[in-house]
């Protein structure tokens, strides 16, 4: 009986240990989670699509910038197409594409195996570098710049909305007027007309005009790259076959000469 009383505190501790362990683990887990949250930072809510902003920027680079550079024209700062008016421009410039499966942060050199994880890293760790003052979301111009046309892998025909087409055309024309005012000289006037033909004319439900009819930046396609690699791989094989053929030809000629010489030496009795 005495032994039972002495062992009662030990038994009680053994019974309470799982509960204590569970509570301690929960507290430590919450503390670790809070600390990690503080380290990562709580990003402010930004209503601007990074993917669509990237698409809009690429459209500008492919279908507008070559013509602007040809005219040696400086896009004014008040133009919403100006690089300084892209919310994500600085972060995009700090992306280092090392390899097909490696992306690196230009701020802290941390590596990721996909671009989307690098985007998430920017949103949580480097959001303080975004200049959120003013209207700087390039994705807001996607309607005028035909982002959906570029992002859609399959050009599915959908019912045209005349009101949406008119709204996008109005935005497109306002960009032309702000970015390339005809009063700024011949270069601006030519680019103003180019912008209307390249982007604005397609905002109609007639279906006659397609986006980017004047073309854009010439790209070295994947096909040409594949052909070049294949040529480099097959060229040594071609020379090897030529070498073997020439050697076989020489060997056959030498054997034939030996046979002829042997025939000449052997005379019938």
Tab-separated table of C-alpha atoms in Angstrom:
chain	number	residue	atom	x	y	z
A	1	UNK	CA	0.000	0.000	0.000
A	2	UNK	CA	2.879	2.307	0.907
A	3	UNK	CA	4.645	1.510	-2.322
A	4	UNK	CA	1.502	2.394	-4.284
A	5	UNK	CA	1.319	5.789	-2.593
A	6	UNK	CA	4.991	6.433	-3.329
A	7	UNK	CA	4.587	5.536	-7.011
A	8	UNK	CA	1.386	7.576	-7.490
A	9	UNK	CA	3.201	10.845	-8.495
A	10	UNK	CA	5.275	8.925	-11.054
A	11	UNK	CA	2.179	7.279	-12.526
A	12	UNK	CA	0.439	10.662	-12.630
A	13	UNK	CA	3.391	12.222	-14.469
A	14	UNK	CA	3.428	9.383	-16.976
A	15	UNK	CA	-0.275	9.895	-17.638
A	16	UNK	CA	0.078	13.664	-18.007
A	17	UNK	CA	3.244	13.551	-20.140
A	18	UNK	CA	1.462	13.032	-23.530
A	19	UNK	CA	-0.839	15.990	-22.811
A	20	UNK	CA	2.069	18.182	-21.752
A	21	UNK	CA	4.080	17.159	-24.815
A	22	UNK	CA	1.169	17.938	-27.146
A	23	UNK	CA	0.594	21.368	-25.592
A	24	UNK	CA	4.289	22.227	-25.688
A	25	UNK	CA	4.567	21.175	-29.335
A	26	UNK	CA	1.562	23.319	-30.239
A	27	UNK	CA	2.995	26.376	-28.480
A	28	UNK	CA	6.407	25.931	-30.089
A	29	UNK	CA	4.803	25.381	-33.481
A	30	UNK	CA	2.792	28.592	-33.186
A	31	UNK	CA	5.891	30.460	-32.100
A	32	UNK	CA	7.898	29.123	-35.041
A	33	UNK	CA	5.065	29.946	-37.423
A	34	UNK	CA	4.840	33.485	-36.086
A	35	UNK	CA	8.581	33.942	-36.329
A	36	UNK	CA	8.643	32.632	-39.909
A	37	UNK	CA	5.809	34.961	-40.809
A	38	UNK	CA	7.757	37.901	-39.430
A	39	UNK	CA	10.856	36.843	-41.348
A	40	UNK	CA	8.953	36.419	-44.615
A	41	UNK	CA	6.916	39.547	-44.098
A	42	UNK	CA	3.242	40.043	-44.726
A	43	UNK	CA	2.889	41.398	-48.245
A	44	UNK	CA	0.302	44.121	-48.810
A	45	UNK	CA	-2.559	43.210	-51.107
A	46	UNK	CA	-1.796	44.453	-54.618
A	47	UNK	CA	-4.519	44.285	-57.240
A	48	UNK	CA	-2.261	43.928	-60.243
A	49	UNK	CA	-1.695	40.680	-62.120
A	50	UNK	CA	1.995	39.939	-62.474
A	51	UNK	CA	1.394	37.459	-65.315
A	52	UNK	CA	-0.687	39.885	-67.387
A	53	UNK	CA	1.733	42.726	-66.681
A	54	UNK	CA	4.525	40.505	-67.978
A	55	UNK	CA	2.476	39.687	-71.090
A	56	UNK	CA	1.772	43.376	-71.725
A	57	UNK	CA	5.471	44.211	-71.354
A	58	UNK	CA	6.442	41.470	-73.798
A	59	UNK	CA	3.899	42.718	-76.347
A	60	UNK	CA	5.363	46.216	-76.077
A	61	UNK	CA	8.878	44.838	-76.552
A	62	UNK	CA	7.919	42.690	-79.536
A	63	UNK	CA	5.459	44.859	-81.456
A	64	UNK	CA	6.225	48.464	-80.499
A	65	UNK	CA	9.769	48.953	-79.202
A	66	UNK	CA	11.532	48.026	-82.514
A	67	UNK	CA	9.612	50.779	-84.315
A	68	UNK	CA	10.222	53.303	-81.515
A	69	UNK	CA	13.952	52.569	-81.607
A	70	UNK	CA	13.988	52.888	-85.390
A	71	UNK	CA	12.522	56.389	-85.069
A	72	UNK	CA	14.895	57.193	-82.160
A	73	UNK	CA	11.908	58.430	-80.229
A	74	UNK	CA	11.834	58.918	-76.453
A	75	UNK	CA	8.548	57.806	-74.890
A	76	UNK	CA	7.440	60.513	-72.391
A	77	UNK	CA	7.258	59.653	-68.692
A	78	UNK	CA	3.531	60.424	-68.577
A	79	UNK	CA	2.915	57.663	-71.132
A	80	UNK	CA	1.599	54.547	-69.382
A	81	UNK	CA	3.757	52.411	-71.687
A	82	UNK	CA	6.934	53.940	-70.243
A	83	UNK	CA	9.109	51.380	-68.366
A	84	UNK	CA	8.944	53.554	-65.255
A	85	UNK	CA	5.185	52.996	-65.114
A	86	UNK	CA	5.470	49.221	-64.806
A	87	UNK	CA	4.928	48.200	-61.178
A	88	UNK	CA	6.970	44.995	-61.506
A	89	UNK	CA	9.728	46.246	-63.845
A	90	UNK	CA	12.480	46.419	-61.219
A	91	UNK	CA	11.697	42.934	-59.906
A	92	UNK	CA	11.539	41.491	-63.424
A	93	UNK	CA	14.963	42.971	-64.140
A	94	UNK	CA	16.290	41.211	-61.024
A	95	UNK	CA	15.379	37.773	-62.342
A	96	UNK	CA	18.376	35.652	-63.328
A	97	UNK	CA	17.477	32.714	-65.581
A	98	UNK	CA	20.476	30.461	-64.975
A	99	UNK	CA	19.140	27.286	-66.565
A	100	UNK	CA	15.870	25.722	-67.649
A	101	UNK	CA	15.277	24.520	-64.082
A	102	UNK	CA	17.010	27.317	-62.180
A	103	UNK	CA	15.890	30.860	-61.516
A	104	UNK	CA	17.819	33.125	-59.169
A	105	UNK	CA	16.781	36.215	-57.225
A	106	UNK	CA	18.952	39.165	-58.178
A	107	UNK	CA	18.421	40.771	-54.768
A	108	UNK	CA	19.451	37.951	-52.406
A	109	UNK	CA	20.788	35.302	-54.868
A	110	UNK	CA	18.351	32.643	-53.652
A	111	UNK	CA	17.616	29.936	-56.250
A	112	UNK	CA	14.301	28.406	-57.388
A	113	UNK	CA	13.461	25.661	-59.863
A	114	UNK	CA	10.489	27.512	-61.398
A	115	UNK	CA	9.734	31.133	-62.215
A	116	UNK	CA	6.432	31.054	-60.323
A	117	UNK	CA	8.273	30.285	-57.067
A	118	UNK	CA	10.572	33.233	-57.697
A	119	UNK	CA	7.465	35.396	-58.219
A	120	UNK	CA	6.132	34.211	-54.854
A	121	UNK	CA	9.499	34.994	-53.269
A	122	UNK	CA	9.378	38.541	-54.674
A	123	UNK	CA	5.845	38.962	-53.334
A	124	UNK	CA	6.781	37.932	-49.783
A	125	UNK	CA	10.393	38.992	-49.339
A	126	UNK	CA	10.921	41.986	-51.629
A	127	UNK	CA	7.472	43.569	-51.805
A	128	UNK	CA	8.898	46.661	-50.078
A	129	UNK	CA	10.813	47.457	-53.287
A	130	UNK	CA	7.601	47.962	-55.270
A	131	UNK	CA	6.602	51.539	-55.967
A	132	UNK	CA	2.846	51.337	-55.492
A	133	UNK	CA	2.215	55.077	-55.734
A	134	UNK	CA	0.031	56.170	-58.623
A	135	UNK	CA	-1.444	54.070	-61.421
A	136	UNK	CA	1.361	51.741	-62.435
A	137	UNK	CA	-0.290	48.440	-63.268
A	138	UNK	CA	0.652	47.501	-66.803
A	139	UNK	CA	-1.959	44.725	-66.726
A	140	UNK	CA	-4.647	47.428	-66.835
A	141	UNK	CA	-3.608	48.069	-70.447
A	142	UNK	CA	-4.079	44.459	-71.515
A	143	UNK	CA	-7.413	45.219	-73.138
A	144	UNK	CA	-5.780	47.711	-75.490
A	145	UNK	CA	-2.662	45.596	-76.108
A	146	UNK	CA	-4.415	42.266	-76.886
A	147	UNK	CA	-2.906	40.264	-73.997
A	148	UNK	CA	-5.614	37.604	-74.222
A	149	UNK	CA	-4.807	37.093	-77.899
A	150	UNK	CA	-1.164	36.420	-76.993
A	151	UNK	CA	-1.729	34.420	-73.794
A	152	UNK	CA	-4.329	32.112	-75.337
A	153	UNK	CA	-2.574	29.084	-76.830
A	154	UNK	CA	-5.660	28.285	-78.895
A	155	UNK	CA	-7.291	31.158	-80.773
A	156	UNK	CA	-10.849	30.127	-79.916
A	157	UNK	CA	-13.501	32.222	-81.601
A	158	UNK	CA	-15.717	33.816	-78.983
A	159	UNK	CA	-18.719	36.068	-79.365
A	160	UNK	CA	-17.560	39.658	-79.706
A	161	UNK	CA	-18.852	42.183	-77.194
A	162	UNK	CA	-19.305	45.538	-78.989
A	163	UNK	CA	-19.215	47.495	-75.711
A	164	UNK	CA	-15.931	45.853	-74.642
A	165	UNK	CA	-14.419	46.381	-78.097
A	166	UNK	CA	-15.376	50.068	-78.007
A	167	UNK	CA	-13.913	50.453	-74.501
A	168	UNK	CA	-10.619	48.824	-75.511
A	169	UNK	CA	-10.437	50.927	-78.660
A	170	UNK	CA	-10.962	54.118	-76.654
A	171	UNK	CA	-8.170	53.099	-74.244
A	172	UNK	CA	-5.941	52.226	-77.197
A	173	UNK	CA	-6.503	55.579	-78.890
A	174	UNK	CA	-5.868	57.449	-75.640
A	175	UNK	CA	-2.511	55.655	-75.351
A	176	UNK	CA	-1.645	56.709	-78.898
A	177	UNK	CA	-2.526	60.339	-78.120
A	178	UNK	CA	-0.598	60.404	-74.827
A	179	UNK	CA	2.475	58.458	-75.873
A	180	UNK	CA	2.838	59.746	-79.434
A	181	UNK	CA	1.274	63.222	-79.670
A	182	UNK	CA	1.305	64.325	-83.289
A	183	UNK	CA	2.326	67.825	-82.213
A	184	UNK	CA	5.742	66.468	-81.148
A	185	UNK	CA	7.061	66.161	-84.685
A	186	UNK	CA	7.271	63.752	-87.644
A	187	UNK	CA	8.583	60.793	-85.639
A	188	UNK	CA	5.780	61.029	-83.081
A	189	UNK	CA	3.247	61.444	-85.877
A	190	UNK	CA	4.480	58.316	-87.664
A	191	UNK	CA	4.451	56.300	-84.438
A	192	UNK	CA	0.974	57.588	-83.628
A	193	UNK	CA	-0.300	56.276	-86.942
A	194	UNK	CA	1.637	53.023	-86.463
A	195	UNK	CA	0.137	52.455	-83.005
A	196	UNK	CA	-3.393	52.930	-84.336
A	197	UNK	CA	-2.828	50.416	-87.144
A	198	UNK	CA	-0.825	47.953	-85.017
A	199	UNK	CA	-3.099	47.843	-81.966
A	200	UNK	CA	-6.301	49.882	-82.240
A	201	UNK	CA	-7.765	48.829	-85.596
A	202	UNK	CA	-8.311	45.263	-84.355
A	203	UNK	CA	-10.728	46.426	-81.641
A	204	UNK	CA	-13.832	45.818	-83.690
A	205	UNK	CA	-16.419	43.091	-84.035
A	206	UNK	CA	-16.165	42.901	-87.820
A	207	UNK	CA	-13.286	40.414	-87.609
A	208	UNK	CA	-11.532	41.953	-90.599
A	209	UNK	CA	-8.481	43.268	-88.749
A	210	UNK	CA	-6.062	41.174	-86.700
A	211	UNK	CA	-3.670	42.450	-84.014
A	212	UNK	CA	-0.096	43.367	-84.975
A	213	UNK	CA	-0.526	43.451	-88.787
A	214	UNK	CA	2.804	45.262	-89.197
A	215	UNK	CA	4.781	42.499	-87.527
A	216	UNK	CA	7.358	42.903	-84.804
A	217	UNK	CA	10.696	41.794	-83.508
A	218	UNK	CA	12.279	38.996	-85.485
A	219	UNK	CA	12.749	35.947	-83.308
A	220	UNK	CA	15.158	33.083	-83.797
A	221	UNK	CA	12.655	30.271	-83.763
A	222	UNK	CA	13.045	26.962	-81.997
A	223	UNK	CA	12.956	25.230	-85.380
A	224	UNK	CA	16.103	26.987	-86.580
A	225	UNK	CA	17.832	26.258	-83.303
A	226	UNK	CA	16.955	22.559	-83.588
A	227	UNK	CA	18.190	22.449	-87.191
A	228	UNK	CA	21.478	24.075	-86.188
A	229	UNK	CA	22.061	21.596	-83.363
A	230	UNK	CA	21.149	18.656	-85.608
A	231	UNK	CA	23.532	19.908	-88.305
A	232	UNK	CA	26.396	20.189	-85.818
A	233	UNK	CA	25.694	16.656	-84.613
A	234	UNK	CA	25.444	15.108	-88.097
A	235	UNK	CA	28.384	16.952	-89.673
A	236	UNK	CA	31.101	14.814	-88.015
A	237	UNK	CA	29.153	11.686	-88.954
A	238	UNK	CA	29.007	12.845	-92.581
A	239	UNK	CA	32.772	13.435	-92.715
A	240	UNK	CA	33.360	10.036	-91.112
A	241	UNK	CA	31.258	8.309	-93.786
A	242	UNK	CA	33.098	10.200	-96.537
A	243	UNK	CA	36.439	9.188	-95.011
A	244	UNK	CA	35.421	5.508	-94.765
A	245	UNK	CA	34.114	5.555	-98.328
A	246	UNK	CA	37.352	7.060	-99.651
A	247	UNK	CA	39.430	4.559	-97.710
A	248	UNK	CA	37.327	1.649	-98.981
A	249	UNK	CA	37.713	2.982	-102.496
A	250	UNK	CA	41.491	3.223	-102.161
A	251	UNK	CA	41.677	-0.265	-100.665
A	252	UNK	CA	39.640	-1.711	-103.561
A	253	UNK	CA	41.875	0.036	-106.113
A	254	UNK	CA	45.025	-1.354	-104.484
A	255	UNK	CA	43.619	-4.901	-104.447
A	256	UNK	CA	42.659	-4.565	-108.114
A	257	UNK	CA	46.200	-3.424	-109.008
A	258	UNK	CA	47.674	-6.389	-107.182
A	259	UNK	CA	45.413	-8.777	-109.084
A	260	UNK	CA	46.371	-7.169	-112.404
A	261	UNK	CA	50.098	-7.336	-111.563
A	262	UNK	CA	49.776	-10.975	-110.533
A	263	UNK	CA	47.979	-11.779	-113.792
A	264	UNK	CA	50.734	-10.178	-115.822
A	265	UNK	CA	53.504	-12.097	-114.076
A	266	UNK	CA	51.803	-15.485	-114.516
A	267	UNK	CA	52.209	-16.557	-118.163
A	268	UNK	CA	50.670	-19.728	-119.601
A	269	UNK	CA	53.221	-22.451	-120.524
